[in-house]
mmCIF file of C-alpha atoms in Angstrom:
data_model
loop_
_atom_site.group_PDB
_atom_site.id
_atom_site.type_symbol
_atom_site.label_atom_id
_atom_site.label_comp_id
_atom_site.label_asym_id
_atom_site.label_seq_id
_atom_site.Cartn_x
_atom_site.Cartn_y
_atom_site.Cartn_z
ATOM 1 C CA MET A 1 131.464 67.820 128.116
ATOM 2 C CA LYS A 2 131.708 70.841 125.972
ATOM 3 C CA TYR A 3 131.880 68.640 122.875
ATOM 4 C CA GLY A 4 128.897 66.816 124.022
ATOM 5 C CA ILE A 5 126.837 69.994 124.482
ATOM 6 C CA GLY A 6 127.821 71.216 121.103
ATOM 7 C CA ILE A 7 126.483 68.017 119.643
ATOM 8 C CA GLY A 8 123.104 68.634 121.500
ATOM 9 C CA ILE A 9 122.756 71.954 120.423
ATOM 10 C CA VAL A 10 123.355 70.985 116.853
ATOM 11 C CA THR A 11 120.969 68.102 116.944
ATOM 12 C CA LEU A 12 118.473 70.407 118.313
ATOM 13 C CA GLY A 13 118.867 72.828 115.742
ATOM 14 C CA MET A 14 118.678 70.145 113.173
ATOM 15 C CA ALA A 15 115.294 69.045 114.789
ATOM 16 C CA LEU A 16 113.910 72.323 114.882
ATOM 17 C CA GLY A 17 114.725 73.008 111.084
ATOM 18 C CA SER A 18 113.231 69.828 110.062
ATOM 19 C CA ALA A 19 110.159 70.724 111.826
ATOM 20 C CA ALA A 20 110.211 74.130 110.470
ATOM 21 C CA ALA A 21 110.577 72.535 106.759
ATOM 22 C CA ALA A 22 107.736 70.264 107.610
ATOM 23 C CA GLN A 23 105.352 73.260 107.848
ATOM 24 C CA THR A 24 102.990 73.762 105.105
ATOM 25 C CA SER A 25 101.938 77.296 104.020
ATOM 26 C CA TRP A 26 99.247 78.005 101.517
ATOM 27 C CA ASP A 27 98.331 81.481 99.951
ATOM 28 C CA MET A 28 94.605 81.419 99.585
ATOM 29 C CA SER A 29 93.183 83.535 96.700
ATOM 30 C CA VAL A 30 89.708 85.482 97.679
ATOM 31 C CA VAL A 31 88.416 87.884 95.335
ATOM 32 C CA TRP A 32 85.732 89.333 97.905
ATOM 33 C CA PRO A 33 86.676 92.146 100.400
ATOM 34 C CA GLU A 34 87.702 91.181 103.890
ATOM 35 C CA GLY A 35 84.310 91.971 105.310
ATOM 36 C CA ASN A 36 82.611 89.684 103.170
ATOM 37 C CA PHE A 37 81.096 86.723 104.909
ATOM 38 C CA HIS A 38 82.861 84.401 102.481
ATOM 39 C CA THR A 39 86.341 85.800 103.350
ATOM 40 C CA GLN A 40 85.291 85.513 107.018
ATOM 41 C CA ASN A 41 84.394 82.081 106.209
ATOM 42 C CA ALA A 42 87.735 81.479 104.868
ATOM 43 C CA MET A 43 89.455 83.011 107.820
ATOM 44 C CA THR A 44 87.630 80.890 110.172
ATOM 45 C CA PHE A 45 88.458 77.779 108.137
ATOM 46 C CA ALA A 46 92.224 78.764 108.062
ATOM 47 C CA GLU A 47 92.321 79.133 111.860
ATOM 48 C CA GLN A 48 90.573 75.969 112.484
ATOM 49 C CA VAL A 49 92.946 74.121 110.232
ATOM 50 C CA SER A 50 95.881 75.378 111.793
ATOM 51 C CA GLU A 51 94.766 74.189 115.184
ATOM 52 C CA ALA A 52 93.424 70.888 113.784
ATOM 53 C CA THR A 53 96.754 70.262 112.318
ATOM 54 C CA ASP A 54 98.814 71.578 115.342
ATOM 55 C CA GLY A 55 100.328 74.157 113.175
ATOM 56 C CA GLU A 56 101.556 71.915 110.556
ATOM 57 C CA VAL A 57 99.424 73.482 107.804
ATOM 58 C CA GLN A 58 99.031 77.260 107.763
ATOM 59 C CA ILE A 59 96.602 79.034 105.236
ATOM 60 C CA THR A 60 97.105 82.801 104.593
ATOM 61 C CA VAL A 61 93.989 84.298 103.377
ATOM 62 C CA HIS A 62 94.509 87.055 100.684
ATOM 63 C CA SER A 63 91.305 89.108 100.216
ATOM 64 C CA GLY A 64 90.209 91.442 97.565
ATOM 65 C CA GLY A 65 91.839 89.787 94.686
ATOM 66 C CA ALA A 66 95.189 90.916 96.152
ATOM 67 C CA LEU A 67 97.039 87.761 94.493
ATOM 68 C CA GLY A 68 95.821 89.244 91.203
ATOM 69 C CA ILE A 69 93.655 86.328 90.283
ATOM 70 C CA LYS A 70 90.276 87.214 88.938
ATOM 71 C CA GLY A 71 87.009 85.331 89.465
ATOM 72 C CA PRO A 72 86.748 83.647 86.689
ATOM 73 C CA GLU A 73 90.354 82.499 86.592
ATOM 74 C CA GLY A 74 89.820 80.522 89.810
ATOM 75 C CA MET A 75 89.902 77.083 89.068
ATOM 76 C CA ALA A 76 92.444 77.375 86.371
ATOM 77 C CA ALA A 77 94.749 79.189 88.842
ATOM 78 C CA VAL A 78 94.407 76.249 91.567
ATOM 79 C CA ARG A 79 94.494 73.488 88.608
ATOM 80 C CA ASP A 80 97.676 75.079 87.340
ATOM 81 C CA GLY A 81 99.296 75.621 90.733
ATOM 82 C CA LEU A 82 99.644 79.496 90.479
ATOM 83 C CA VAL A 83 97.691 79.234 94.003
ATOM 84 C CA PRO A 84 97.500 76.260 96.163
ATOM 85 C CA ILE A 85 94.028 77.210 97.568
ATOM 86 C CA ALA A 86 91.281 79.457 96.586
ATOM 87 C CA ASP A 87 87.521 80.530 97.232
ATOM 88 C CA ILE A 88 85.983 80.373 93.726
ATOM 89 C CA LEU A 89 82.594 81.428 92.479
ATOM 90 C CA MET A 90 81.213 78.328 90.846
ATOM 91 C CA SER A 91 79.229 79.724 88.308
ATOM 92 C CA GLN A 92 82.080 81.865 86.721
ATOM 93 C CA GLN A 93 83.931 78.834 85.942
ATOM 94 C CA VAL A 94 81.390 77.584 83.348
ATOM 95 C CA GLY A 95 84.180 78.283 80.803
ATOM 96 C CA GLU A 96 86.008 75.468 82.219
ATOM 97 C CA ASN A 97 83.061 73.256 82.331
ATOM 98 C CA PRO A 98 79.280 74.265 81.486
ATOM 99 C CA ALA A 99 78.076 71.645 84.241
ATOM 100 C CA LEU A 100 79.257 74.048 86.807
ATOM 101 C CA GLY A 101 76.394 76.275 85.959
ATOM 102 C CA VAL A 102 73.752 73.904 86.981
ATOM 103 C CA GLU A 103 72.637 75.535 90.352
ATOM 104 C CA THR A 104 72.569 79.170 88.544
ATOM 105 C CA LEU A 105 69.400 78.191 86.374
ATOM 106 C CA PRO A 106 66.882 80.750 87.187
ATOM 107 C CA TYR A 107 64.122 79.508 89.666
ATOM 108 C CA LEU A 108 65.858 75.785 89.412
ATOM 109 C CA ALA A 109 66.552 76.193 93.373
ATOM 110 C CA PRO A 110 65.358 79.585 94.739
ATOM 111 C CA THR A 111 65.540 78.648 98.371
ATOM 112 C CA LEU A 112 68.512 77.416 100.727
ATOM 113 C CA PRO A 113 66.354 74.158 101.202
ATOM 114 C CA ASP A 114 65.893 73.698 97.666
ATOM 115 C CA LEU A 115 69.665 74.332 96.959
ATOM 116 C CA ALA A 116 70.488 71.680 99.652
ATOM 117 C CA LEU A 117 68.388 69.081 98.092
ATOM 118 C CA LEU A 118 69.915 69.991 94.583
ATOM 119 C CA HIS A 119 73.474 69.499 96.303
ATOM 120 C CA LYS A 120 72.611 66.026 97.220
ATOM 121 C CA PHE A 121 72.677 65.107 93.363
ATOM 122 C CA TYR A 122 75.067 67.762 92.222
ATOM 123 C CA ARG A 123 77.794 67.765 94.735
ATOM 124 C CA PRO A 124 79.236 64.466 93.404
ATOM 125 C CA MET A 125 79.412 65.913 89.821
ATOM 126 C CA VAL A 126 81.247 68.821 91.098
ATOM 127 C CA GLU A 127 83.822 66.673 93.094
ATOM 128 C CA SER A 128 84.489 64.906 89.946
ATOM 129 C CA ILE A 129 84.782 68.133 87.765
ATOM 130 C CA ALA A 130 87.324 69.253 90.254
ATOM 131 C CA GLU A 131 89.319 66.417 90.391
ATOM 132 C CA ASP A 132 89.565 66.427 86.769
ATOM 133 C CA MET A 133 91.053 69.725 87.117
ATOM 134 C CA ASN A 134 93.617 68.650 89.536
ATOM 135 C CA GLN A 135 92.081 69.797 92.602
ATOM 136 C CA LYS A 136 90.013 68.528 95.564
ATOM 137 C CA LEU A 137 86.778 70.311 96.569
ATOM 138 C CA LEU A 138 86.818 70.968 100.540
ATOM 139 C CA TYR A 139 83.680 72.901 100.972
ATOM 140 C CA MET A 140 80.711 74.814 99.085
ATOM 141 C CA VAL A 141 78.746 77.435 100.544
ATOM 142 C CA PRO A 142 75.965 79.560 98.913
ATOM 143 C CA TRP A 143 75.215 83.337 98.608
ATOM 144 C CA PRO A 144 72.176 84.803 99.675
ATOM 145 C CA GLY A 145 69.659 84.855 96.843
ATOM 146 C CA GLN A 146 70.230 87.026 93.715
ATOM 147 C CA ALA A 147 68.363 90.086 93.854
ATOM 148 C CA VAL A 148 68.026 92.727 91.147
ATOM 149 C CA TYR A 149 69.322 96.103 91.709
ATOM 150 C CA SER A 150 67.802 98.964 89.534
ATOM 151 C CA PRO A 151 67.366 102.809 89.377
ATOM 152 C CA ASN A 152 63.496 102.312 89.294
ATOM 153 C CA LYS A 153 61.150 99.907 91.040
ATOM 154 C CA ILE A 154 60.419 96.777 88.851
ATOM 155 C CA GLU A 155 56.770 95.751 89.438
ATOM 156 C CA THR A 156 56.434 94.137 85.925
ATOM 157 C CA LEU A 157 58.279 92.604 83.207
ATOM 158 C CA ALA A 158 57.891 95.789 81.415
ATOM 159 C CA ASP A 159 59.874 97.544 83.945
ATOM 160 C CA LEU A 160 62.857 95.354 83.058
ATOM 161 C CA GLU A 161 62.736 96.258 79.036
ATOM 162 C CA GLY A 162 66.059 97.561 78.127
ATOM 163 C CA LEU A 163 67.718 97.642 81.339
ATOM 164 C CA THR A 164 71.545 97.494 80.937
ATOM 165 C CA ILE A 165 72.200 94.963 83.949
ATOM 166 C CA ARG A 166 75.341 92.905 85.161
ATOM 167 C CA VAL A 167 74.899 89.227 85.285
ATOM 168 C CA VAL A 168 77.492 86.578 86.402
ATOM 169 C CA ASP A 169 77.070 83.841 83.565
ATOM 170 C CA ALA A 170 75.575 82.635 80.643
ATOM 171 C CA ASN A 171 72.289 81.459 82.635
ATOM 172 C CA GLY A 172 71.899 85.079 83.676
ATOM 173 C CA ASP A 173 72.631 86.159 80.303
ATOM 174 C CA ALA A 174 69.810 83.942 78.726
ATOM 175 C CA PHE A 175 67.374 84.642 81.435
ATOM 176 C CA PHE A 176 67.623 88.402 81.542
ATOM 177 C CA ASN A 177 67.547 88.465 77.693
ATOM 178 C CA ALA A 178 64.095 86.557 77.838
ATOM 179 C CA LEU A 179 62.850 89.136 80.081
ATOM 180 C CA GLY A 180 63.738 91.809 77.735
ATOM 181 C CA ALA A 181 66.534 93.733 79.610
ATOM 182 C CA ALA A 182 70.224 94.159 78.195
ATOM 183 C CA PRO A 183 72.501 91.875 80.349
ATOM 184 C CA LEU A 184 76.315 92.159 80.155
ATOM 185 C CA GLN A 185 78.573 89.430 81.777
ATOM 186 C CA MET A 186 81.202 90.686 84.113
ATOM 187 C CA PRO A 187 83.021 89.651 87.329
ATOM 188 C CA TRP A 188 82.669 91.394 90.583
ATOM 189 C CA GLY A 189 85.707 93.657 90.073
ATOM 190 C CA GLU A 190 84.334 95.239 87.183
ATOM 191 C CA VAL A 191 80.751 96.140 88.583
ATOM 192 C CA VAL A 192 81.260 99.198 90.478
ATOM 193 C CA PRO A 193 83.571 100.777 87.889
ATOM 194 C CA SER A 194 80.964 100.068 85.617
ATOM 195 C CA LEU A 195 78.246 101.793 87.524
ATOM 196 C CA ALA A 196 80.274 104.750 87.996
ATOM 197 C CA ALA A 197 80.940 105.093 84.300
ATOM 198 C CA GLY A 198 77.244 104.297 83.444
ATOM 199 C CA THR A 199 78.152 101.141 81.443
ATOM 200 C CA ILE A 200 75.417 99.334 83.319
ATOM 201 C CA LYS A 201 72.378 100.867 85.136
ATOM 202 C CA GLY A 202 71.286 97.678 87.269
ATOM 203 C CA VAL A 203 72.992 94.804 89.060
ATOM 204 C CA THR A 204 71.755 91.281 89.614
ATOM 205 C CA THR A 205 73.929 90.163 92.665
ATOM 206 C CA SER A 206 73.190 89.132 96.259
ATOM 207 C CA SER A 207 72.347 91.432 99.221
ATOM 208 C CA SER A 208 75.965 90.945 100.563
ATOM 209 C CA SER A 209 77.437 92.314 97.322
ATOM 210 C CA GLY A 210 75.052 95.122 97.206
ATOM 211 C CA VAL A 211 76.485 96.269 100.566
ATOM 212 C CA ASP A 212 79.977 95.492 99.610
ATOM 213 C CA GLY A 213 79.414 97.866 96.339
ATOM 214 C CA ALA A 214 77.583 100.637 98.354
ATOM 215 C CA PHE A 215 75.027 100.232 95.749
ATOM 216 C CA TRP A 216 72.855 103.018 97.242
ATOM 217 C CA GLU A 217 75.601 105.428 95.530
ATOM 218 C CA PHE A 218 74.294 104.522 92.080
ATOM 219 C CA MET A 219 70.758 103.049 92.329
ATOM 220 C CA ASP A 220 67.660 103.403 94.788
ATOM 221 C CA ASN A 221 65.743 100.194 94.448
ATOM 222 C CA MET A 222 66.352 96.543 95.458
ATOM 223 C CA ASN A 223 63.847 93.556 94.465
ATOM 224 C CA THR A 224 64.594 90.320 96.292
ATOM 225 C CA PHE A 225 63.898 88.458 93.194
ATOM 226 C CA ASN A 226 65.841 85.105 94.512
ATOM 227 C CA TRP A 227 65.939 83.951 90.988
ATOM 228 C CA GLN A 228 69.133 82.146 91.101
ATOM 229 C CA ALA A 229 71.216 80.131 93.523
ATOM 230 C CA SER A 230 75.069 80.573 93.465
ATOM 231 C CA SER A 231 77.670 78.899 95.610
ATOM 232 C CA ASN A 232 81.451 79.431 96.294
ATOM 233 C CA ILE A 233 83.790 76.296 96.412
ATOM 234 C CA VAL A 234 87.059 75.952 98.235
ATOM 235 C CA THR A 235 89.479 73.858 96.430
ATOM 236 C CA VAL A 236 93.143 72.815 96.783
ATOM 237 C CA ASN A 237 95.630 71.999 94.240
ATOM 238 C CA LEU A 238 95.781 68.018 93.912
ATOM 239 C CA ASP A 239 99.495 68.231 94.087
ATOM 240 C CA SER A 240 99.556 70.408 97.063
ATOM 241 C CA TRP A 241 96.929 68.184 98.776
ATOM 242 C CA ASN A 242 98.871 64.825 98.078
ATOM 243 C CA ALA A 243 102.144 66.335 99.653
ATOM 244 C CA LEU A 244 100.464 66.517 102.978
ATOM 245 C CA ASP A 245 100.829 63.860 105.752
ATOM 246 C CA PRO A 246 97.399 61.663 105.677
ATOM 247 C CA GLU A 247 96.702 62.871 109.034
ATOM 248 C CA ASP A 248 96.737 66.623 108.233
ATOM 249 C CA GLN A 249 94.525 65.596 105.199
ATOM 250 C CA LYS A 250 92.116 63.804 107.776
ATOM 251 C CA ALA A 251 92.003 66.884 110.090
ATOM 252 C CA ILE A 252 91.404 69.410 107.085
ATOM 253 C CA GLU A 253 88.644 67.299 105.826
ATOM 254 C CA GLU A 254 87.135 67.275 109.328
ATOM 255 C CA VAL A 255 87.335 70.852 109.730
ATOM 256 C CA ALA A 256 85.765 71.584 106.343
ATOM 257 C CA ALA A 257 82.878 69.129 107.150
ATOM 258 C CA ALA A 258 82.180 70.344 110.544
ATOM 259 C CA LEU A 259 82.252 74.027 109.366
ATOM 260 C CA GLU A 260 80.203 73.884 106.267
ATOM 261 C CA GLY A 261 76.761 74.074 108.181
ATOM 262 C CA ASP A 262 77.781 76.700 109.893
ATOM 263 C CA PHE A 263 78.786 78.811 106.777
ATOM 264 C CA TRP A 264 75.375 77.962 105.314
ATOM 265 C CA MET A 265 73.795 79.599 108.500
ATOM 266 C CA ASN A 266 76.080 82.457 107.910
ATOM 267 C CA SER A 267 74.682 82.917 104.659
ATOM 268 C CA ALA A 268 71.104 82.768 105.774
ATOM 269 C CA ASN A 269 71.788 85.604 108.512
ATOM 270 C CA GLU A 270 73.907 87.578 106.199
ATOM 271 C CA ASP A 271 70.902 87.925 104.022
ATOM 272 C CA ALA A 272 68.815 89.543 106.565
ATOM 273 C CA ALA A 273 71.687 91.612 107.961
ATOM 274 C CA LYS A 274 72.610 93.142 104.741
ATOM 275 C CA ILE A 275 69.084 93.831 103.675
ATOM 276 C CA ALA A 276 68.791 95.858 106.719
ATOM 277 C CA THR A 277 72.078 97.626 105.819
ATOM 278 C CA LEU A 278 70.601 98.504 102.381
ATOM 279 C CA LYS A 279 67.285 100.034 103.973
ATOM 280 C CA GLU A 280 69.444 101.969 106.570
ATOM 281 C CA ASN A 281 71.111 103.606 103.492
ATOM 282 C CA GLY A 282 68.267 104.590 101.844
ATOM 283 C CA MET A 283 67.509 101.936 99.386
ATOM 284 C CA THR A 284 64.068 100.761 98.750
ATOM 285 C CA VAL A 285 63.759 96.779 99.200
ATOM 286 C CA THR A 286 60.728 95.058 97.845
ATOM 287 C CA ALA A 287 59.829 91.489 96.818
ATOM 288 C CA PRO A 288 58.045 90.463 93.514
ATOM 289 C CA SER A 289 54.167 90.089 93.849
ATOM 290 C CA GLU A 290 52.737 86.981 92.979
ATOM 291 C CA ASP A 291 51.698 87.956 89.383
ATOM 292 C CA LEU A 292 55.429 89.025 88.580
ATOM 293 C CA ARG A 293 56.884 85.982 90.333
ATOM 294 C CA ALA A 294 54.680 83.596 88.093
ATOM 295 C CA ALA A 295 55.810 85.516 84.903
ATOM 296 C CA LEU A 296 59.479 85.239 85.702
ATOM 297 C CA VAL A 297 59.162 81.471 86.416
ATOM 298 C CA GLU A 298 57.257 81.107 83.195
ATOM 299 C CA LYS A 299 60.177 82.725 81.515
ATOM 300 C CA ALA A 300 62.596 80.426 83.517
ATOM 301 C CA LYS A 301 61.682 77.040 82.781
ATOM 302 C CA PRO A 302 62.251 76.898 79.062
ATOM 303 C CA LEU A 303 65.929 77.616 79.835
ATOM 304 C CA TRP A 304 66.291 74.267 82.205
ATOM 305 C CA GLU A 305 65.321 72.266 79.044
ATOM 306 C CA GLU A 306 67.673 74.096 76.817
ATOM 307 C CA PHE A 307 70.390 73.721 79.263
ATOM 308 C CA LYS A 308 69.853 69.904 79.484
ATOM 309 C CA THR A 309 70.144 69.718 75.634
ATOM 310 C CA ARG A 310 73.327 71.850 75.879
ATOM 311 C CA VAL A 311 74.826 70.157 78.583
ATOM 312 C CA PRO A 312 73.490 66.581 78.588
ATOM 313 C CA GLU A 313 75.744 65.193 81.290
ATOM 314 C CA ALA A 314 73.892 67.744 83.713
ATOM 315 C CA ALA A 315 70.415 66.394 82.772
ATOM 316 C CA PRO A 316 70.364 63.440 85.076
ATOM 317 C CA VAL A 317 71.162 65.837 88.033
ATOM 318 C CA ILE A 318 68.439 68.174 87.278
ATOM 319 C CA ASP A 319 65.834 65.678 86.288
ATOM 320 C CA ASN A 320 66.379 63.455 89.674
ATOM 321 C CA TYR A 321 66.282 66.624 91.630
ATOM 322 C CA LEU A 322 63.215 67.936 90.021
ATOM 323 C CA ALA A 323 61.672 64.378 90.629
ATOM 324 C CA VAL A 324 62.209 64.574 94.363
ATOM 325 C CA ARG A 325 60.703 68.148 94.337
ATOM 326 C CA GLY A 326 57.588 66.886 92.696
ATOM 327 C CA GLU A 327 58.058 68.563 89.172
#
């Protein structure tokens, strides 16, 4: 009898050991601080993945760049298996593939409805690029529209003349050069130190990042240009993905699909809340006048054609989107 009990205990221990071994643990790289809505989205996703897979897949979200991966390194890090999963600012990945810069073309998709329409044509290309880079796209979520933060009010194009301003990508660099400013590309982690050092005087980014960076400590004005769309993508390394049971893969895909719409709503709500926070902290928030916006759009449209020439594989995406939009 004692022998039988011993066998039973050993068998149970082996079963428990096998169950523990079967559990998959992924460390997720996120460069944004914990309070940022993209980070909160990632945490919600991780919680629901755990529930949907009965604990078989556990995702630990590491915010604030804690894993040492900078924004522009995101897709390469997932491709090479340095991390199994990451939240990635797509526009910072244009060094891997320039077609990842489509949505950041100035005034191409300035509203969330515009961006949702663009994604109908654009998402299949993003999925294909991700697959070519050994990863699977799980979900993509936009930032609030890109504003311009500056020491002085911007009421005409002349007010941008010579302004040293941080931009995210080549499209932003081309646009602000066309506007007469002096743009500098840099990842988020360098922005606040550069403001403190005086390397830059202005920043183009979302209301969320304006609050994350406490920009009221450096500048007095924010103008809601909404000149550029910008999305984060969450991708998983294909080797890590293919190692999962098909049931877990299906469950994760369903969680991502179910949450993505909520995450888009989070972006819209985030913008209003963070603009209120900026105002509460003394920033003057304005919107472009009709004349200024018309001047900005006039400067933007030639860049669409230049982009299509430089990145011809993206031209059908842009053309099909503009055709539906009536342009």
